JSON list of C-alpha atoms and ligand atoms in Angstrom, two decimals:
[
{"chain": "A", "resi": 6, "resn": "MET", "atom": "CA", "xyz": [-24.44, -8.76, 9.28]},
{"chain": "A", "resi": 7, "resn": "ALA", "atom": "CA", "xyz": [-24.52, -5.16, 8.01]},
{"chain": "A", "resi": 8, "resn": "GLU", "atom": "CA", "xyz": [-25.69, -2.50, 10.45]},
{"chain": "A", "resi": 9, "resn": "ALA", "atom": "CA", "xyz": [-29.24, -1.19, 9.99]},
{"chain": "A", "resi": 10, "resn": "PHE", "atom": "CA", "xyz": [-29.87, 2.30, 8.62]},
{"chain": "A", "resi": 11, "resn": "PRO", "atom": "CA", "xyz": [-29.87, 4.94, 11.39]},
{"chain": "A", "resi": 12, "resn": "PRO", "atom": "CA", "xyz": [-33.26, 6.41, 12.36]},
{"chain": "A", "resi": 13, "resn": "PRO", "atom": "CA", "xyz": [-34.06, 9.49, 10.23]},
{"chain": "A", "resi": 14, "resn": "ALA", "atom": "CA", "xyz": [-33.14, 12.88, 11.70]},
{"chain": "A", "resi": 15, "resn": "PRO", "atom": "CA", "xyz": [-36.14, 15.23, 12.20]},
{"chain": "A", "resi": 16, "resn": "SER", "atom": "CA", "xyz": [-34.80, 17.89, 9.79]},
{"chain": "A", "resi": 17, "resn": "PRO", "atom": "CA", "xyz": [-32.13, 16.27, 7.65]},
{"chain": "A", "resi": 18, "resn": "MET", "atom": "CA", "xyz": [-29.61, 18.57, 5.97]},
{"chain": "A", "resi": 19, "resn": "VAL", "atom": "CA", "xyz": [-27.91, 15.82, 3.95]},
{"chain": "A", "resi": 20, "resn": "GLY", "atom": "CA", "xyz": [-29.46, 12.97, 1.97]},
{"chain": "A", "resi": 21, "resn": "VAL", "atom": "CA", "xyz": [-27.30, 9.85, 1.74]},
{"chain": "A", "resi": 22, "resn": "VAL", "atom": "CA", "xyz": [-28.67, 7.89, -1.20]},
{"chain": "A", "resi": 23, "resn": "MET", "atom": "CA", "xyz": [-27.51, 4.59, -2.68]},
{"chain": "A", "resi": 24, "resn": "GLY", "atom": "CA", "xyz": [-28.48, 2.51, -5.66]},
{"chain": "A", "resi": 25, "resn": "SER", "atom": "CA", "xyz": [-28.89, -0.77, -3.78]},
{"chain": "A", "resi": 26, "resn": "GLN", "atom": "CA", "xyz": [-28.96, -2.27, -0.32]},
{"chain": "A", "resi": 27, "resn": "SER", "atom": "CA", "xyz": [-25.64, -3.84, -1.31]},
{"chain": "A", "resi": 28, "resn": "ASP", "atom": "CA", "xyz": [-24.09, -0.34, -1.35]},
{"chain": "A", "resi": 29, "resn": "TRP", "atom": "CA", "xyz": [-24.80, 0.20, 2.35]},
{"chain": "A", "resi": 30, "resn": "GLU", "atom": "CA", "xyz": [-21.56, -1.49, 3.42]},
{"chain": "A", "resi": 31, "resn": "THR", "atom": "CA", "xyz": [-19.76, 1.35, 1.62]},
{"chain": "A", "resi": 32, "resn": "MET", "atom": "CA", "xyz": [-22.20, 4.19, 2.22]},
{"chain": "A", "resi": 33, "resn": "ARG", "atom": "CA", "xyz": [-22.48, 3.59, 5.97]},
{"chain": "A", "resi": 34, "resn": "HIS", "atom": "CA", "xyz": [-19.04, 5.22, 6.17]},
{"chain": "A", "resi": 35, "resn": "ALA", "atom": "CA", "xyz": [-20.66, 8.47, 5.02]},
{"chain": "A", "resi": 36, "resn": "SER", "atom": "CA", "xyz": [-23.57, 8.08, 7.41]},
{"chain": "A", "resi": 37, "resn": "ASP", "atom": "CA", "xyz": [-21.33, 7.17, 10.37]},
{"chain": "A", "resi": 38, "resn": "LEU", "atom": "CA", "xyz": [-19.14, 10.22, 9.84]},
{"chain": "A", "resi": 39, "resn": "LEU", "atom": "CA", "xyz": [-22.11, 12.56, 9.47]},
{"chain": "A", "resi": 40, "resn": "THR", "atom": "CA", "xyz": [-23.43, 11.16, 12.76]},
{"chain": "A", "resi": 41, "resn": "GLU", "atom": "CA", "xyz": [-20.02, 11.73, 14.39]},
{"chain": "A", "resi": 42, "resn": "LEU", "atom": "CA", "xyz": [-20.04, 15.35, 13.19]},
{"chain": "A", "resi": 43, "resn": "GLY", "atom": "CA", "xyz": [-23.61, 15.90, 14.36]},
{"chain": "A", "resi": 44, "resn": "VAL", "atom": "CA", "xyz": [-24.94, 16.53, 10.85]},
{"chain": "A", "resi": 45, "resn": "PRO", "atom": "CA", "xyz": [-28.64, 15.61, 10.60]},
{"chain": "A", "resi": 46, "resn": "HIS", "atom": "CA", "xyz": [-29.10, 13.28, 7.66]},
{"chain": "A", "resi": 47, "resn": "GLU", "atom": "CA", "xyz": [-31.31, 10.64, 6.14]},
{"chain": "A", "resi": 48, "resn": "VAL", "atom": "CA", "xyz": [-30.45, 7.43, 4.30]},
{"chain": "A", "resi": 49, "resn": "ARG", "atom": "CA", "xyz": [-32.39, 6.05, 1.30]},
{"chain": "A", "resi": 50, "resn": "VAL", "atom": "CA", "xyz": [-32.13, 3.35, -1.35]},
{"chain": "A", "resi": 51, "resn": "VAL", "atom": "CA", "xyz": [-32.97, 4.90, -4.73]},
{"chain": "A", "resi": 52, "resn": "SER", "atom": "CA", "xyz": [-32.04, 3.07, -7.91]},
{"chain": "A", "resi": 53, "resn": "ALA", "atom": "CA", "xyz": [-31.67, 4.93, -11.20]},
{"chain": "A", "resi": 54, "resn": "HIS", "atom": "CA", "xyz": [-32.48, 1.70, -13.07]},
{"chain": "A", "resi": 55, "resn": "ARG", "atom": "CA", "xyz": [-34.88, -0.18, -10.81]},
{"chain": "A", "resi": 56, "resn": "THR", "atom": "CA", "xyz": [-36.83, 2.67, -9.18]},
{"chain": "A", "resi": 57, "resn": "PRO", "atom": "CA", "xyz": [-36.61, 5.57, -11.66]},
{"chain": "A", "resi": 58, "resn": "ASP", "atom": "CA", "xyz": [-39.82, 7.22, -10.40]},
{"chain": "A", "resi": 59, "resn": "ARG", "atom": "CA", "xyz": [-38.49, 7.19, -6.83]},
{"chain": "A", "resi": 60, "resn": "LEU", "atom": "CA", "xyz": [-35.28, 8.81, -8.10]},
{"chain": "A", "resi": 61, "resn": "VAL", "atom": "CA", "xyz": [-37.13, 11.66, -9.83]},
{"chain": "A", "resi": 62, "resn": "SER", "atom": "CA", "xyz": [-39.40, 12.37, -6.84]},
{"chain": "A", "resi": 63, "resn": "TYR", "atom": "CA", "xyz": [-36.49, 12.21, -4.39]},
{"chain": "A", "resi": 64, "resn": "GLY", "atom": "CA", "xyz": [-34.38, 14.61, -6.47]},
{"chain": "A", "resi": 65, "resn": "ARG", "atom": "CA", "xyz": [-37.23, 17.03, -7.20]},
{"chain": "A", "resi": 66, "resn": "GLU", "atom": "CA", "xyz": [-38.45, 17.17, -3.58]},
{"chain": "A", "resi": 67, "resn": "ALA", "atom": "CA", "xyz": [-35.04, 17.24, -1.86]},
{"chain": "A", "resi": 68, "resn": "GLU", "atom": "CA", "xyz": [-34.51, 21.01, -1.72]},
{"chain": "A", "resi": 69, "resn": "GLY", "atom": "CA", "xyz": [-38.09, 21.73, -0.65]},
{"chain": "A", "resi": 70, "resn": "ARG", "atom": "CA", "xyz": [-37.70, 19.26, 2.22]},
{"chain": "A", "resi": 71, "resn": "GLY", "atom": "CA", "xyz": [-34.72, 21.25, 3.51]},
{"chain": "A", "resi": 72, "resn": "LEU", "atom": "CA", "xyz": [-31.87, 19.08, 2.29]},
{"chain": "A", "resi": 73, "resn": "GLN", "atom": "CA", "xyz": [-28.77, 21.09, 1.39]},
{"chain": "A", "resi": 74, "resn": "VAL", "atom": "CA", "xyz": [-26.44, 18.42, -0.01]},
{"chain": "A", "resi": 75, "resn": "ILE", "atom": "CA", "xyz": [-27.01, 15.00, -1.56]},
{"chain": "A", "resi": 76, "resn": "ILE", "atom": "CA", "xyz": [-24.41, 12.25, -1.28]},
{"chain": "A", "resi": 77, "resn": "ALA", "atom": "CA", "xyz": [-25.13, 9.53, -3.83]},
{"chain": "A", "resi": 78, "resn": "GLY", "atom": "CA", "xyz": [-23.28, 6.22, -4.07]},
{"chain": "A", "resi": 79, "resn": "ALA", "atom": "CA", "xyz": [-23.68, 3.65, -6.82]},
{"chain": "A", "resi": 80, "resn": "GLY", "atom": "CA", "xyz": [-21.73, 0.94, -8.58]},
{"chain": "A", "resi": 81, "resn": "GLY", "atom": "CA", "xyz": [-21.29, -0.32, -12.12]},
{"chain": "A", "resi": 82, "resn": "ALA", "atom": "CA", "xyz": [-23.13, 1.82, -14.69]},
{"chain": "A", "resi": 83, "resn": "ALA", "atom": "CA", "xyz": [-23.60, 4.35, -11.92]},
{"chain": "A", "resi": 84, "resn": "HIS", "atom": "CA", "xyz": [-26.19, 6.83, -13.19]},
{"chain": "A", "resi": 85, "resn": "LEU", "atom": "CA", "xyz": [-27.64, 7.69, -9.81]},
{"chain": "A", "resi": 86, "resn": "PRO", "atom": "CA", "xyz": [-25.52, 10.74, -8.87]},
{"chain": "A", "resi": 87, "resn": "GLY", "atom": "CA", "xyz": [-25.75, 12.24, -12.36]},
{"chain": "A", "resi": 88, "resn": "MET", "atom": "CA", "xyz": [-29.51, 11.73, -12.57]},
{"chain": "A", "resi": 89, "resn": "LEU", "atom": "CA", "xyz": [-30.01, 13.28, -9.12]},
{"chain": "A", "resi": 90, "resn": "ALA", "atom": "CA", "xyz": [-27.91, 16.24, -10.24]},
{"chain": "A", "resi": 91, "resn": "ALA", "atom": "CA", "xyz": [-30.11, 16.48, -13.34]},
{"chain": "A", "resi": 92, "resn": "VAL", "atom": "CA", "xyz": [-33.35, 16.82, -11.36]},
{"chain": "A", "resi": 93, "resn": "SER", "atom": "CA", "xyz": [-32.05, 18.87, -8.39]},
{"chain": "A", "resi": 94, "resn": "GLU", "atom": "CA", "xyz": [-30.03, 22.06, -8.04]},
{"chain": "A", "resi": 95, "resn": "LEU", "atom": "CA", "xyz": [-28.49, 20.92, -4.77]},
{"chain": "A", "resi": 96, "resn": "PRO", "atom": "CA", "xyz": [-24.79, 20.04, -4.74]},
{"chain": "A", "resi": 97, "resn": "VAL", "atom": "CA", "xyz": [-24.47, 16.30, -5.45]},
{"chain": "A", "resi": 98, "resn": "LEU", "atom": "CA", "xyz": [-21.41, 14.40, -4.22]},
{"chain": "A", "resi": 99, "resn": "GLY", "atom": "CA", "xyz": [-20.89, 11.08, -6.01]},
{"chain": "A", "resi": 100, "resn": "VAL", "atom": "CA", "xyz": [-19.32, 8.02, -4.42]},
{"chain": "A", "resi": 101, "resn": "PRO", "atom": "CA", "xyz": [-18.20, 5.26, -6.81]},
{"chain": "A", "resi": 102, "resn": "VAL", "atom": "CA", "xyz": [-19.00, 1.94, -5.13]},
{"chain": "A", "resi": 103, "resn": "GLU", "atom": "CA", "xyz": [-16.48, -0.83, -5.80]},
{"chain": "A", "resi": 104, "resn": "SER", "atom": "CA", "xyz": [-17.97, -3.25, -8.33]},
{"chain": "A", "resi": 105, "resn": "LYS", "atom": "CA", "xyz": [-17.02, -6.93, -8.54]},
{"chain": "A", "resi": 106, "resn": "ALA", "atom": "CA", "xyz": [-16.29, -7.00, -12.28]},
{"chain": "A", "resi": 107, "resn": "LEU", "atom": "CA", "xyz": [-14.14, -3.88, -12.63]},
{"chain": "A", "resi": 108, "resn": "ARG", "atom": "CA", "xyz": [-13.31, -3.01, -9.01]},
{"chain": "A", "resi": 109, "resn": "GLY", "atom": "CA", "xyz": [-15.14, 0.32, -9.18]},
{"chain": "A", "resi": 110, "resn": "VAL", "atom": "CA", "xyz": [-13.33, 1.82, -12.16]},
{"chain": "A", "resi": 111, "resn": "ASP", "atom": "CA", "xyz": [-16.63, 1.52, -14.08]},
{"chain": "A", "resi": 112, "resn": "SER", "atom": "CA", "xyz": [-18.44, 3.32, -11.23]},
{"chain": "A", "resi": 113, "resn": "LEU", "atom": "CA", "xyz": [-15.76, 6.01, -11.04]},
{"chain": "A", "resi": 114, "resn": "LEU", "atom": "CA", "xyz": [-15.81, 6.79, -14.75]},
{"chain": "A", "resi": 115, "resn": "SER", "atom": "CA", "xyz": [-19.64, 6.72, -14.88]},
{"chain": "A", "resi": 116, "resn": "ILE", "atom": "CA", "xyz": [-19.83, 9.27, -12.07]},
{"chain": "A", "resi": 117, "resn": "VAL", "atom": "CA", "xyz": [-16.87, 11.53, -12.80]},
{"chain": "A", "resi": 118, "resn": "GLN", "atom": "CA", "xyz": [-17.37, 11.98, -16.54]},
{"chain": "A", "resi": 119, "resn": "MET", "atom": "CA", "xyz": [-20.44, 14.21, -16.38]},
{"chain": "A", "resi": 120, "resn": "PRO", "atom": "CA", "xyz": [-20.81, 16.38, -19.46]},
{"chain": "A", "resi": 121, "resn": "ARG", "atom": "CA", "xyz": [-20.39, 20.13, -18.97]},
{"chain": "A", "resi": 122, "resn": "GLY", "atom": "CA", "xyz": [-23.39, 21.80, -17.34]},
{"chain": "A", "resi": 123, "resn": "VAL", "atom": "CA", "xyz": [-24.51, 19.24, -14.75]},
{"chain": "A", "resi": 124, "resn": "PRO", "atom": "CA", "xyz": [-21.69, 18.66, -12.26]},
{"chain": "A", "resi": 125, "resn": "VAL", "atom": "CA", "xyz": [-21.25, 15.84, -9.75]},
{"chain": "A", "resi": 126, "resn": "GLY", "atom": "CA", "xyz": [-18.45, 16.29, -7.22]},
{"chain": "A", "resi": 127, "resn": "THR", "atom": "CA", "xyz": [-16.82, 12.87, -7.44]},
{"chain": "A", "resi": 128, "resn": "LEU", "atom": "CA", "xyz": [-14.97, 11.23, -4.57]},
{"chain": "A", "resi": 129, "resn": "ALA", "atom": "CA", "xyz": [-12.64, 8.21, -4.42]},
{"chain": "A", "resi": 130, "resn": "ILE", "atom": "CA", "xyz": [-13.82, 4.62, -4.96]},
{"chain": "A", "resi": 131, "resn": "GLY", "atom": "CA", "xyz": [-15.28, 2.86, -1.92]},
{"chain": "A", "resi": 132, "resn": "ALA", "atom": "CA", "xyz": [-15.25, 3.57, 1.80]},
{"chain": "A", "resi": 133, "resn": "PRO", "atom": "CA", "xyz": [-12.62, 6.37, 1.70]},
{"chain": "A", "resi": 134, "resn": "GLY", "atom": "CA", "xyz": [-14.75, 8.19, -0.87]},
{"chain": "A", "resi": 135, "resn": "ALA", "atom": "CA", "xyz": [-17.90, 7.73, 1.22]},
{"chain": "A", "resi": 136, "resn": "ALA", "atom": "CA", "xyz": [-16.16, 9.11, 4.33]},
{"chain": "A", "resi": 137, "resn": "ASN", "atom": "CA", "xyz": [-14.70, 12.02, 2.36]},
{"chain": "A", "resi": 138, "resn": "ALA", "atom": "CA", "xyz": [-18.12, 12.80, 0.88]},
{"chain": "A", "resi": 139, "resn": "ALA", "atom": "CA", "xyz": [-19.40, 13.23, 4.44]},
{"chain": "A", "resi": 140, "resn": "LEU", "atom": "CA", "xyz": [-16.46, 15.51, 5.31]},
{"chain": "A", "resi": 141, "resn": "LEU", "atom": "CA", "xyz": [-17.02, 17.56, 2.15]},
{"chain": "A", "resi": 142, "resn": "ALA", "atom": "CA", "xyz": [-20.76, 17.84, 2.83]},
{"chain": "A", "resi": 143, "resn": "ALA", "atom": "CA", "xyz": [-19.94, 19.01, 6.37]},
{"chain": "A", "resi": 144, "resn": "ALA", "atom": "CA", "xyz": [-17.43, 21.54, 5.00]},
{"chain": "A", "resi": 145, "resn": "ILE", "atom": "CA", "xyz": [-20.14, 22.95, 2.68]},
{"chain": "A", "resi": 146, "resn": "LEU", "atom": "CA", "xyz": [-22.65, 23.21, 5.54]},
{"chain": "A", "resi": 147, "resn": "ALA", "atom": "CA", "xyz": [-20.01, 24.60, 7.93]},
{"chain": "A", "resi": 148, "resn": "ARG", "atom": "CA", "xyz": [-19.87, 27.89, 6.00]},
{"chain": "A", "resi": 149, "resn": "GLN", "atom": "CA", "xyz": [-23.29, 28.75, 7.47]},
{"chain": "A", "resi": 150, "resn": "ASP", "atom": "CA", "xyz": [-23.37, 26.56, 10.58]},
{"chain": "A", "resi": 151, "resn": "PRO", "atom": "CA", "xyz": [-20.92, 27.26, 13.44]},
{"chain": "A", "resi": 152, "resn": "GLU", "atom": "CA", "xyz": [-21.70, 23.97, 15.25]},
{"chain": "A", "resi": 153, "resn": "ILE", "atom": "CA", "xyz": [-20.76, 21.92, 12.20]},
{"chain": "A", "resi": 154, "resn": "ARG", "atom": "CA", "xyz": [-17.70, 24.13, 11.68]},
{"chain": "A", "resi": 155, "resn": "ASP", "atom": "CA", "xyz": [-16.57, 23.40, 15.25]},
{"chain": "A", "resi": 156, "resn": "ALA", "atom": "CA", "xyz": [-17.27, 19.67, 14.87]},
{"chain": "A", "resi": 157, "resn": "LEU", "atom": "CA", "xyz": [-15.24, 19.56, 11.67]},
{"chain": "A", "resi": 158, "resn": "ALA", "atom": "CA", "xyz": [-12.36, 21.48, 13.26]},
{"chain": "A", "resi": 159, "resn": "ALA", "atom": "CA", "xyz": [-12.40, 19.08, 16.23]},
{"chain": "A", "resi": 160, "resn": "PHE", "atom": "CA", "xyz": [-12.41, 16.08, 13.87]},
{"chain": "A", "resi": 161, "resn": "ARG", "atom": "CA", "xyz": [-9.40, 17.47, 12.01]},
{"chain": "A", "resi": 162, "resn": "ALA", "atom": "CA", "xyz": [-7.57, 18.18, 15.28]},
{"chain": "A", "resi": 163, "resn": "ARG", "atom": "CA", "xyz": [-8.21, 14.61, 16.53]},
{"chain": "A", "resi": 164, "resn": "GLN", "atom": "CA", "xyz": [-7.02, 13.21, 13.22]},
{"chain": "A", "resi": 165, "resn": "THR", "atom": "CA", "xyz": [-3.84, 15.30, 13.35]},
{"chain": "A", "resi": 166, "resn": "GLY", "atom": "CA", "xyz": [-3.25, 14.22, 16.95]},
{"chain": "A", "resi": 167, "resn": "SER", "atom": "CA", "xyz": [-3.59, 10.55, 16.02]},
{"chain": "A", "resi": 168, "resn": "VAL", "atom": "CA", "xyz": [-0.66, 10.59, 13.58]},
{"chain": "A", "resi": 169, "resn": "PRO", "atom": "CA", "xyz": [2.51, 9.46, 15.38]},
{"chain": "A", "resi": 170, "resn": "GLU", "atom": "CA", "xyz": [5.73, 11.27, 14.57]},
{"chain": "A", "resi": 171, "resn": "ARG", "atom": "CA", "xyz": [7.58, 7.96, 14.35]},
{"chain": "A", "resi": 172, "resn": "PRO", "atom": "CA", "xyz": [6.29, 4.50, 13.41]},
{"chain": "A", "resi": 173, "resn": "ILE", "atom": "CA", "xyz": [5.28, 2.43, 16.42]},
{"chain": "B", "resi": 9, "resn": "RP5", "atom": "C1", "xyz": [-26.03, -0.47, -8.80]},
{"chain": "B", "resi": 9, "resn": "RP5", "atom": "O1", "xyz": [-25.78, -1.78, -9.10]},
{"chain": "B", "resi": 9, "resn": "RP5", "atom": "C2", "xyz": [-25.96, -0.36, -7.32]},
{"chain": "B", "resi": 9, "resn": "RP5", "atom": "O2", "xyz": [-25.52, 0.92, -6.96]},
{"chain": "B", "resi": 9, "resn": "RP5", "atom": "C3", "xyz": [-24.98, -1.43, -6.91]},
{"chain": "B", "resi": 9, "resn": "RP5", "atom": "O3", "xyz": [-23.69, -0.92, -6.63]},
{"chain": "B", "resi": 9, "resn": "RP5", "atom": "C4", "xyz": [-24.90, -2.31, -8.13]},
{"chain": "B", "resi": 9, "resn": "RP5", "atom": "C5", "xyz": [-25.27, -3.75, -7.83]},
{"chain": "B", "resi": 9, "resn": "RP5", "atom": "O4", "xyz": [-26.54, -3.78, -7.23]},
{"chain": "B", "resi": 9, "resn": "RP5", "atom": "P1", "xyz": [-27.13, -5.14, -6.66]},
{"chain": "B", "resi": 9, "resn": "RP5", "atom": "O5", "xyz": [-27.22, -6.08, -7.82]},
{"chain": "B", "resi": 9, "resn": "RP5", "atom": "O6", "xyz": [-26.19, -5.62, -5.58]},
{"chain": "B", "resi": 9, "resn": "RP5", "atom": "O7", "xyz": [-28.47, -4.78, -6.08]},
{"chain": "B", "resi": 9, "resn": "RP5", "atom": "O8", "xyz": [-27.29, -0.05, -9.27]}
]
């Protein structure tokens, strides 16, 4: 069974948003990494198609609630990141969730091909993209936040240390 959403942080800096409960298996990789780096965040299900009003309120209210970055994951005709970028001036990082029919290529193209003027920073398909979205969000926040900068540096050092020089 999939893990439950983490309890909301008191003052979240990052919003992790997904189009469906079924995206959580992918998007938890973003949430887990933000937790590991000590980045306060919240997790929400917001569908561009099924809950359009929720999408507009979430995007419009995000900055005023103190969020600094939105990570949005969706699959198929994945409008969620682009629509959030349309109603918010926060940086939006898009994660293409792997779809059954087209293995996430549909999600990737839907998210990456934003017309000029409303950007979405698009990551790789699936769990690696979700994890990298968290690292990129942390890197953005780290410019102003020494604790996050240190946590990110420590993460990178651990990662470097875990790579053996020769295959085991
Ligand atoms: C998208 O449709 C969601 O982001 C999800 O990836 C996909 C399928 O959703 P479900 O039918 O599993 O709810 O909106």
